[in-house]
Every structure is written in structure tokens, then in C-alpha cells.
PDB file of C-alpha atoms in Angstrom:
ATOM      1  CA  MET A 258       4.571  64.286   5.431  1.00 45.00           C
ATOM      2  CA  ALA A 259       2.127  66.495   3.558  1.00 46.00           C
ATOM      3  CA  ASP A 260       3.690  68.430   0.717  1.00 47.00           C
ATOM      4  CA  SER A 261       2.392  71.921   0.041  1.00 45.00           C
ATOM      5  CA  ASN A 262       3.346  73.213  -3.410  1.00 46.00           C
ATOM      6  CA  MET A 263       2.359  76.807  -4.127  1.00 47.00           C
ATOM      7  CA  ASP A 264       2.461  77.685  -7.643  1.00 47.00           C
ATOM      8  CA  SER A 265       2.139  81.383  -8.170  1.00 46.00           C
ATOM      9  CA  THR A 266       2.389  82.721 -11.649  1.00 46.00           C
ATOM     10  CA  PRO A 267       2.146  86.646 -11.885  1.00 48.00           C
ATOM     11  CA  GLU A 268      -0.228  87.289 -14.619  1.00 48.00           C
ATOM     12  CA  THR A 269       0.674  90.094 -17.157  1.00 45.00           C
ATOM     13  CA  LYS A 270      -1.703  92.843 -16.908  1.00 47.00           C
ATOM     14  CA  SER A 271      -4.433  92.739 -19.366  1.00 46.00           C
ATOM     15  CA  GLN A 272      -4.535  95.301 -21.941  1.00 49.00           C
ATOM     16  CA  SER A 273      -7.226  96.992 -19.912  1.00 50.00           C
ATOM     17  CA  GLY A 274      -4.597  97.604 -17.244  1.00 54.00           C
ATOM     18  CA  LYS A 275      -6.332  95.510 -14.440  1.00 54.00           C
ATOM     19  CA  PRO A 276      -4.338  92.964 -12.379  1.00 54.00           C
ATOM     20  CA  SER A 277      -4.877  89.262 -13.137  1.00 54.00           C
ATOM     21  CA  THR A 278      -6.276  86.929 -10.537  1.00 56.00           C
ATOM     22  CA  ILE A 279      -3.647  84.808  -8.653  1.00 58.00           C
ATOM     23  CA  ARG A 280      -4.268  81.109  -8.267  1.00 60.00           C
ATOM     24  CA  LEU A 281      -2.879  79.272  -5.284  1.00 58.00           C
ATOM     25  CA  VAL A 282      -2.556  75.604  -5.770  1.00 56.00           C
ATOM     26  CA  ILE A 283      -2.058  73.390  -2.518  1.00 59.00           C
ATOM     27  CA  ARG A 284      -1.241  69.611  -2.842  1.00 61.00           C
ATOM     28  CA  ALA A 285      -1.226  67.553   0.352  1.00 54.00           C
ATOM     29  CA  ASP A 286      -0.333  63.790   0.256  1.00 55.00           C
ATOM     30  CA  ILE A 287      -1.670  62.050   3.324  1.00 56.00           C
ATOM     31  CA  THR A 288      -0.327  58.590   4.221  1.00 54.00           C
ATOM     32  CA  ARG A 289      -2.474  56.609   6.477  1.00 56.00           C
ATOM     33  CA  GLU A 290      -0.709  54.356   8.966  1.00 55.00           C
ATOM     34  CA  PRO A 291      -2.393  51.045   9.777  1.00 53.00           C
ATOM     35  CA  PRO A 292      -4.226  50.783  12.812  1.00 51.00           C
ATOM     36  CA  ALA A 293      -2.522  49.133  15.827  1.00 51.00           C
ATOM     37  CA  LEU A 294      -3.441  45.738  16.983  1.00 48.00           C
ATOM     38  CA  SER A 295      -5.499  45.943  19.811  1.00 48.00           C
ATOM     39  CA  ALA A 296      -4.105  44.177  22.912  1.00 48.00           C
ATOM     40  CA  VAL A 297      -5.851  41.067  24.541  1.00 48.00           C
ATOM     41  CA  PRO A 298      -8.251  42.462  27.155  1.00 58.00           C
ATOM     42  CA  GLU A 299      -6.972  41.673  30.605  1.00 62.00           C
ATOM     43  CA  ARG A 300     -10.434  39.898  31.431  1.00 67.00           C
ATOM     44  CA  SER A 301      -9.735  37.347  28.859  1.00 70.00           C
ATOM     45  CA  HIS A 302      -6.352  36.355  30.633  1.00 73.00           C
ATOM     46  CA  ARG A 303      -8.053  36.035  34.019  1.00 79.00           C
ATOM     47  CA  ARG A 304     -10.752  33.740  32.429  1.00 79.00           C
ATOM     48  CA  ILE A 305      -8.205  31.370  30.561  1.00 82.00           C
ATOM     49  CA  ALA A 306      -6.027  31.120  33.968  1.00 80.00           C
ATOM     50  CA  ALA A 307      -9.325  30.518  35.927  1.00 81.00           C
ATOM     51  CA  LEU A 308     -10.097  27.482  33.466  1.00 83.00           C
ATOM     52  CA  LEU A 309      -6.549  26.041  33.580  1.00 83.00           C
ATOM     53  CA  VAL A 310      -6.683  25.999  37.441  1.00 79.00           C
ATOM     54  CA  ALA A 311     -10.251  24.269  37.468  1.00 81.00           C
ATOM     55  CA  ALA A 312      -8.814  21.681  35.118  1.00 80.00           C
ATOM     56  CA  VAL A 313      -6.019  20.906  37.002  1.00 79.00           C
ATOM     57  CA  ALA A 314      -7.952  20.561  40.425  1.00 79.00           C
ATOM     58  CA  ALA A 315     -10.525  18.218  38.613  1.00 80.00           C
ATOM     59  CA  VAL A 316      -7.532  15.834  37.547  1.00 78.00           C
ATOM     60  CA  ALA A 317      -6.060  15.949  41.036  1.00 76.00           C
ATOM     61  CA  LEU A 318      -9.422  15.108  42.642  1.00 78.00           C
ATOM     62  CA  THR A 319     -10.005  12.360  40.190  1.00 80.00           C
ATOM     63  CA  TRP A 320      -6.413  10.738  40.914  1.00 77.00           C
ATOM     64  CA  VAL A 321      -7.039  11.183  44.624  1.00 68.00           C
ATOM     65  CA  GLY A 322     -10.400   9.447  44.420  1.00 71.00           C
ATOM     66  CA  ILE A 323      -8.918   6.478  42.532  1.00 75.00           C
ATOM     67  CA  SER A 324      -6.200   6.093  44.973  1.00 69.00           C
ATOM     68  CA  VAL A 325      -8.317   6.004  47.898  1.00 59.00           C
ATOM     69  CA  PHE A 326     -10.744   3.479  46.303  1.00 60.00           C
ATOM     70  CA  LYS A 327      -7.931   1.169  45.423  1.00 61.00           C
ATOM     71  CA  SER A 328      -6.408   1.398  48.852  1.00 56.00           C
ATOM     72  CA  ALA A 329      -9.697   0.947  50.933  1.00 49.00           C
ATOM     73  CA  PRO A 330      -9.417  -2.295  52.894  1.00 49.00           C
ATOM     74  CA  LYS A 331     -11.533  -5.093  51.824  1.00 50.00           C
ATOM     75  CA  GLU A 332     -14.213  -6.447  54.289  1.00 49.00           C
ATOM     76  CA  ILE A 333     -12.761  -9.529  55.884  1.00 48.00           C
ATOM     77  CA  GLN A 334     -15.318 -12.224  56.312  1.00 52.00           C
ATOM     78  CA  THR A 335     -14.650 -14.166  59.414  1.00 50.00           C
ATOM     79  CA  PRO A 336     -15.861 -17.911  59.053  1.00 51.00           C
ATOM     80  CA  SER A 337     -18.503 -18.810  61.491  1.00 54.00           C
ATOM     81  CA  PRO A 338     -17.369 -21.287  64.092  1.00 54.00           C
ATOM     82  CA  GLN A 339     -18.337 -24.958  63.051  1.00 57.00           C
ATOM     83  CA  PRO A 340     -19.776 -27.093  65.989  1.00 55.00           C
ATOM     84  CA  ALA A 341     -17.321 -29.722  67.386  1.00 50.00           C
ATOM     85  CA  PRO A 342     -18.278 -33.266  66.050  1.00 46.00           C
ATOM     86  CA  ALA A 343     -19.814 -35.431  68.665  1.00 47.00           C
ATOM     87  CA  ALA A 344     -17.286 -37.852  70.190  1.00 42.00           C
ATOM     88  CA  SER A 345     -17.764 -41.497  69.314  1.00 40.00           C
ATOM     89  CA  GLU A 346     -17.160 -43.980  71.904  1.00 43.00           C
ATOM     90  CA  ALA A 347     -16.134 -46.362  69.426  1.00 42.00           C
ATOM     91  CA  VAL A 348     -12.926 -45.704  67.566  1.00 41.00           C
ATOM     92  CA  PRO A 349     -11.370 -47.851  64.770  1.00 44.00           C
ATOM     93  CA  VAL A 350      -8.046 -49.178  65.381  1.00 46.00           C
ATOM     94  CA  SER A 351      -5.765 -49.518  62.494  1.00 44.00           C
ATOM     95  CA  PRO A 352      -3.279 -52.412  62.685  1.00 45.00           C
ATOM     96  CA  ALA A 353      -0.478 -50.454  61.205  1.00 39.00           C
ATOM     97  CA  GLU A 354      -0.960 -47.420  63.595  1.00 42.00           C
ATOM     98  CA  PRO A 355      -2.591 -48.802  66.861  1.00 43.00           C
ATOM     99  CA  SER A 356      -1.467 -45.877  69.060  1.00 41.00           C
ATOM    100  CA  SER A 357      -2.871 -43.013  66.694  1.00 39.00           C
ATOM    101  CA  ALA A 358      -6.377 -44.303  66.519  1.00 41.00           C
ATOM    102  CA  ALA A 359      -6.582 -45.914  69.810  1.00 45.00           C
ATOM    103  CA  ALA A 360      -9.801 -45.960  71.737  1.00 47.00           C
ATOM    104  CA  LYS A 361      -9.997 -44.608  75.211  1.00 50.00           C
ATOM    105  CA  ALA A 362     -11.246 -46.359  78.446  1.00 51.00           C
ATOM    106  CA  VAL A 363     -11.504 -44.180  81.487  1.00 49.00           C
ATOM    107  CA  THR A 364     -11.458 -45.718  85.140  1.00 47.00           C
ATOM    108  CA  GLY A 365     -11.584 -42.825  87.460  1.00 50.00           C
ATOM    109  CA  THR A 366      -8.791 -40.723  86.332  1.00 56.00           C
ATOM    110  CA  GLU A 367      -6.942 -43.533  84.536  1.00 67.00           C
ATOM    111  CA  VAL A 368      -7.047 -43.545  80.627  1.00 79.00           C
ATOM    112  CA  THR A 369      -6.437 -46.824  79.092  1.00 85.00           C
ATOM    113  CA  LEU A 370      -5.325 -46.836  75.437  1.00 91.00           C
ATOM    114  CA  PRO A 371      -4.515 -50.014  73.312  1.00 92.00           C
ATOM    115  CA  ILE A 372      -1.006 -49.992  72.173  1.00 92.00           C
ATOM    116  CA  GLY A 373      -0.758 -53.370  70.561  1.00 93.00           C
ATOM    117  CA  THR A 374      -3.551 -54.722  68.467  1.00 94.00           C
ATOM    118  CA  VAL A 375      -3.832 -58.114  66.759  1.00 95.00           C
ATOM    119  CA  LEU A 376      -6.393 -58.972  63.989  1.00 96.00           C
ATOM    120  CA  PRO A 377      -7.756 -62.463  63.396  1.00 96.00           C
ATOM    121  CA  ASN A 378      -6.553 -64.211  60.466  1.00 94.00           C
ATOM    122  CA  PRO A 379      -9.234 -66.212  58.911  1.00 95.00           C
ATOM    123  CA  SER A 380      -8.768 -68.525  55.827  1.00 95.00           C
ATOM    124  CA  HIS A 381      -9.683 -67.169  52.488  1.00 94.00           C
ATOM    125  CA  SER A 382     -12.256 -70.038  52.118  1.00 94.00           C
ATOM    126  CA  ALA A 383     -13.946 -69.158  55.302  1.00 94.00           C
ATOM    127  CA  LEU A 384     -14.259 -65.334  54.193  1.00 95.00           C
ATOM    128  CA  GLN A 385     -15.881 -66.471  50.836  1.00 94.00           C
ATOM    129  CA  THR A 386     -18.656 -67.890  52.958  1.00 94.00           C
ATOM    130  CA  ILE A 387     -19.561 -64.666  54.508  1.00 94.00           C
ATOM    131  CA  ARG A 388     -22.569 -62.669  53.348  1.00 93.00           C
ATOM    132  CA  GLY A 389     -22.664 -59.042  54.630  1.00 94.00           C
ATOM    133  CA  THR A 390     -20.703 -58.896  57.728  1.00 96.00           C
ATOM    134  CA  VAL A 391     -20.078 -61.217  60.616  1.00 96.00           C
ATOM    135  CA  ARG A 392     -19.663 -59.247  64.037  1.00 96.00           C
ATOM    136  CA  VAL A 393     -18.248 -60.496  67.211  1.00 97.00           C
ATOM    137  CA  ALA A 394     -17.554 -58.728  70.444  1.00 97.00           C
ATOM    138  CA  VAL A 395     -15.032 -59.681  73.118  1.00 97.00           C
ATOM    139  CA  ARG A 396     -14.914 -58.309  76.563  1.00 97.00           C
ATOM    140  CA  VAL A 397     -11.227 -58.085  78.107  1.00 97.00           C
ATOM    141  CA  THR A 398     -10.015 -57.625  81.392  1.00 96.00           C
ATOM    142  CA  ILE A 399      -6.495 -55.810  81.712  1.00 95.00           C
ATOM    143  CA  ASP A 400      -4.047 -55.888  84.500  1.00 93.00           C
ATOM    144  CA  PRO A 401      -2.002 -52.924  85.831  1.00 93.00           C
ATOM    145  CA  GLN A 402       0.928 -53.671  83.321  1.00 93.00           C
ATOM    146  CA  GLY A 403      -1.540 -53.494  80.451  1.00 94.00           C
ATOM    147  CA  SER A 404      -1.798 -57.240  79.616  1.00 95.00           C
ATOM    148  CA  VAL A 405      -5.019 -58.991  78.950  1.00 96.00           C
ATOM    149  CA  ILE A 406      -5.940 -61.277  81.844  1.00 95.00           C
ATOM    150  CA  THR A 407      -9.326 -62.623  80.599  1.00 96.00           C
ATOM    151  CA  ALA A 408     -11.299 -62.553  77.333  1.00 96.00           C
ATOM    152  CA  THR A 409     -14.921 -63.636  77.139  1.00 96.00           C
ATOM    153  CA  LEU A 410     -17.627 -63.429  74.447  1.00 96.00           C
ATOM    154  CA  ALA A 411     -19.976 -60.379  74.839  1.00 96.00           C
ATOM    155  CA  GLU A 412     -21.547 -60.747  71.540  1.00 95.00           C
ATOM    156  CA  PRO A 413     -20.782 -64.167  69.945  1.00 93.00           C
ATOM    157  CA  GLY A 414     -22.045 -63.928  66.614  1.00 91.00           C
ATOM    158  CA  PRO A 415     -23.342 -66.667  64.304  1.00 93.00           C
ATOM    159  CA  SER A 416     -20.097 -68.530  63.655  1.00 93.00           C
ATOM    160  CA  ARG A 417     -18.199 -70.686  65.995  1.00 95.00           C
ATOM    161  CA  TYR A 418     -15.110 -70.205  63.887  1.00 96.00           C
ATOM    162  CA  PHE A 419     -14.977 -66.483  63.869  1.00 97.00           C
ATOM    163  CA  ARG A 420     -15.634 -66.463  67.663  1.00 96.00           C
ATOM    164  CA  ARG A 421     -12.569 -68.497  68.391  1.00 96.00           C
ATOM    165  CA  LEU A 422     -10.522 -66.258  66.109  1.00 97.00           C
ATOM    166  CA  SER A 423     -11.744 -63.268  67.789  1.00 97.00           C
ATOM    167  CA  VAL A 424     -11.118 -64.655  71.473  1.00 97.00           C
ATOM    168  CA  ASP A 425      -7.608 -65.665  70.598  1.00 97.00           C
ATOM    169  CA  ALA A 426      -6.695 -62.268  68.983  1.00 97.00           C
ATOM    170  CA  ALA A 427      -8.137 -60.298  71.911  1.00 97.00           C
ATOM    171  CA  ARG A 428      -5.900 -62.103  74.308  1.00 96.00           C
ATOM    172  CA  LYS A 429      -2.944 -60.872  72.543  1.00 96.00           C
ATOM    173  CA  TRP A 430      -3.915 -57.101  72.810  1.00 97.00           C
ATOM    174  CA  THR A 431      -1.809 -54.941  75.225  1.00 96.00           C
ATOM    175  CA  PHE A 432      -2.668 -51.492  76.593  1.00 95.00           C
ATOM    176  CA  THR A 433      -1.080 -48.644  78.576  1.00 94.00           C
ATOM    177  CA  PRO A 434       0.136 -49.361  82.027  1.00 93.00           C
ATOM    178  CA  SER A 435      -1.996 -48.121  84.992  1.00 90.00           C
ATOM    179  CA  THR A 436      -0.733 -46.898  88.546  1.00 89.00           C
ATOM    180  CA  SER A 437      -3.865 -48.324  89.911  1.00 87.00           C
ATOM    181  CA  GLU A 438      -4.379 -51.836  91.107  1.00 86.00           C
ATOM    182  CA  VAL A 439      -7.918 -51.798  89.976  1.00 87.00           C
ATOM    183  CA  GLN A 440      -8.616 -54.189  86.933  1.00 86.00           C
ATOM    184  CA  ARG A 441      -9.677 -52.368  83.871  1.00 93.00           C
ATOM    185  CA  THR A 442     -12.026 -53.727  81.125  1.00 94.00           C
ATOM    186  CA  MET A 443     -12.655 -52.767  77.400  1.00 94.00           C
ATOM    187  CA  LEU A 444     -14.828 -54.109  74.770  1.00 96.00           C
ATOM    188  CA  LEU A 445     -13.106 -55.069  71.616  1.00 97.00           C
ATOM    189  CA  ARG A 446     -15.269 -55.493  68.423  1.00 97.00           C
ATOM    190  CA  PHE A 447     -14.281 -57.509  65.287  1.00 97.00           C
ATOM    191  CA  ASP A 448     -15.794 -57.447  61.996  1.00 97.00           C
ATOM    192  CA  PHE A 449     -15.517 -59.950  59.275  1.00 97.00           C
ATOM    193  CA  THR A 450     -16.328 -59.579  55.646  1.00 96.00           C
ATOM    194  CA  ARG A 451     -15.122 -61.188  52.371  1.00 95.00           C
ATOM    195  CA  ALA A 452     -12.357 -58.397  52.295  1.00 94.00           C
ATOM    196  CA  GLY A 453     -10.874 -59.505  55.610  1.00 95.00           C
ATOM    197  CA  ALA A 454     -11.429 -58.541  59.510  1.00 96.00           C
ATOM    198  CA  THR A 455     -11.113 -55.212  61.216  1.00 96.00           C
ATOM    199  CA  ALA A 456     -11.182 -54.389  64.878  1.00 95.00           C
ATOM    200  CA  ARG A 457     -11.929 -51.431  67.190  1.00 94.00           C
ATOM    201  CA  ALA A 458     -12.080 -50.955  70.964  1.00 93.00           C
ATOM    202  CA  ASP A 459     -15.185 -49.491  72.951  1.00 88.00           C
ATOM    203  CA  ARG A 460     -15.326 -48.713  76.628  1.00 78.00           C
TER     204      ARG A 460
END
């Protein structure tokens, strides 16, 4: 508060008889209060809120985009169909599994398969005389029960020894039975190399 002090001092009359001048002294102490802090404008609050909302929305959109990209199904490539291999009329016959690699002979609706195969058994010394491959083909006639009736040379080859072995082996082959009385025929091919003998059946 402002303090006022009035000092009034009566002056004695001068000798001349005139009254003296009265002096009035006023003392005032003014205390200044510090200015109040200005409040943050309302516009600044709104701007900060808008920036926060925009940041949250950007993060959410980024997360959704990544999730969709990861979950997108990959293109499935369908392999192009491969052409079926051409059927071969000659099918090699394995002595261990004659029925699984058997050749087929069709007579009308009948299918003939070799079920018992016999390979020639040449001597070791005879095999060592071979240069390359000796080939012999034997035509066999099959009865309804599947047994070989006749065996004749179709391709004799250069050696009488291997011819005889081939005919003897062909006569021991057996085939699937047939319900028809018609005789069936099949061509048996025998190949001789230094490693041994192999056989296959042709129609």
C-alpha cells in the first residue's frame, strides 16, 4: 500500500507578523506486482492435437500396409503338362521281376504277359569271345495255358552256340493263360555281351 505522511510544521510568525508558508510532504511507496504468466493460446493446443492424430494415423496405415503385403498370397505356378512318353513295343524283362516289366501281346481282346522268363547261360569262355553284342530273336507259339508250343529262330545271329542257347531258353518261358483257343505268338530277343545275357519280349 502507498503510505502517505504529511508533515505539517507550524511556522512561527516572523517578526514582520506575516504567516509562514506551510510545506506539505507526501511519501508514496508503490510496489509493482510481477506480470501474470500468459496462458498458452488455445490455437497451440489444437495444433498439437492435430499433429498427434496425424502421427498416429500414419503409423496405423504403415502397419496395415505391411500386414497386407505379408499376407498377400503368392502366385501359384501350375506346371505345364508333360507329353506322355511314346509306348515302346519292346519292353526289357528282368529275370528277378518278370511280371513287373513284362511285355504285352494283344490278340483281339486278349493280353499276353510273360510270367516266367529264363535266360541263356553261356560259358565264361564263350562270352569272352564276343566283340560288341550278339543278338538272337526267337519266335514262340503259346497255347491257351501259357506254355510255349514251338520256338523257331526269327533272327539267328552269327553264332550257332548262342542260337541253341536262345532257343532252349525260349522254350522254358511261360505266359498268362487265355480263355481263347487261338494260339498266340511272341518274339523273344536275346542279347549276349561279355557281361552276360539279357532278354526282352516283343509282340
